[in-house]
Amino acid sequence: MFALAAGFALFSVTAAPFIGPRRYNRAKLDAYECGIEPSPQPVVGGGRMPVAYYLTAMLFILFDIEMVFLYPFAVSADRLGLFGLVEIALFVATVGFAYAYVWRRGGLDWN
């Protein structure tokens, strides 16, 4: 299976330049950084860069990882019993505290 996956990956990387579309334009060749227009000049005066996009990405990762841990619990909740219920409640409470902290600090405001 590993050899098949490696072969497919190698084939895809080598075949793409030959069979893919070749419609290049200026917009496709420009750098793209989270929706912010790139500037050739550095930020003068030590100005702050907006971090809203990065904060959103970190929040997505946080809650995505929460779902990764909740799915196996949902499948085997009967076998885990009370111990599993207490552990998952502590986990959800911890993530809930993180959510409340971000909300309180204004991390979810897009003004």
Coordinates of C-alpha atoms in Angstrom, one line a residue, residues 20-86:
G20 CA -2.1 20.7 -16.4
P21 CA -3.4 24.0 -17.7
R22 CA -0.9 26.7 -18.6
R23 CA -2.9 29.9 -18.1
Y24 CA -0.5 32.1 -16.2
N25 CA -1.3 35.7 -15.4
R26 CA 0.0 38.4 -13.1
A27 CA -2.6 37.6 -10.3
K28 CA -1.6 34.0 -10.1
L29 CA 2.1 34.8 -9.9
D30 CA 1.8 37.4 -7.2
A31 CA 2.4 36.5 -3.6
Y32 CA -0.7 36.0 -1.4
E33 CA -0.7 36.4 2.3
C34 CA -4.1 35.9 4.0
G35 CA -5.9 38.4 2.0
I36 CA -3.5 41.2 2.8
E37 CA -2.0 43.0 -0.2
P38 CA 1.7 42.4 -0.1
S39 CA 3.8 45.6 0.1
P40 CA 7.3 45.9 -1.3
Q41 CA 8.2 48.3 1.6
P42 CA 8.6 47.0 5.2
V43 CA 6.2 48.3 7.8
V44 CA 7.5 51.7 8.8
G45 CA 7.5 52.8 12.4
G46 CA 7.0 49.4 13.9
G47 CA 3.3 49.2 13.0
R48 CA 1.3 46.2 13.9
M49 CA 0.3 43.7 11.4
P50 CA -3.3 42.4 11.7
V51 CA -3.4 39.0 13.3
A52 CA -7.1 38.2 12.9
Y53 CA -6.5 35.7 10.1
Y54 CA -3.9 33.8 12.2
L55 CA -6.1 33.8 15.3
T56 CA -8.9 32.4 13.2
A57 CA -6.6 29.6 12.0
M58 CA -5.5 28.8 15.5
L59 CA -9.1 28.7 16.7
F60 CA -10.0 26.4 13.8
I61 CA -7.2 24.0 14.8
L62 CA -8.2 24.1 18.4
F63 CA -11.8 23.1 17.7
D64 CA -10.9 20.7 15.0
I65 CA -8.7 18.8 17.4
E66 CA -11.6 18.8 19.9
M67 CA -13.7 17.1 17.3
V68 CA -11.0 14.6 16.6
F69 CA -11.1 13.6 20.2
L70 CA -14.9 13.7 20.6
Y71 CA -15.7 11.3 17.7
P72 CA -13.9 8.2 19.2
F73 CA -15.6 9.0 22.5
A74 CA -19.0 9.0 20.9
V75 CA -18.3 5.6 19.3
S76 CA -17.1 3.9 22.5
A77 CA -19.1 5.8 25.1
D78 CA -20.9 2.7 26.4
R79 CA -17.6 0.8 27.0
L80 CA -15.9 3.7 28.7
G81 CA -18.6 4.1 31.3
L82 CA -18.5 6.8 34.0
F83 CA -14.7 7.2 33.8
G84 CA -15.0 8.1 30.1
L85 CA -17.8 10.5 30.8
V86 CA -15.9 12.3 33.5

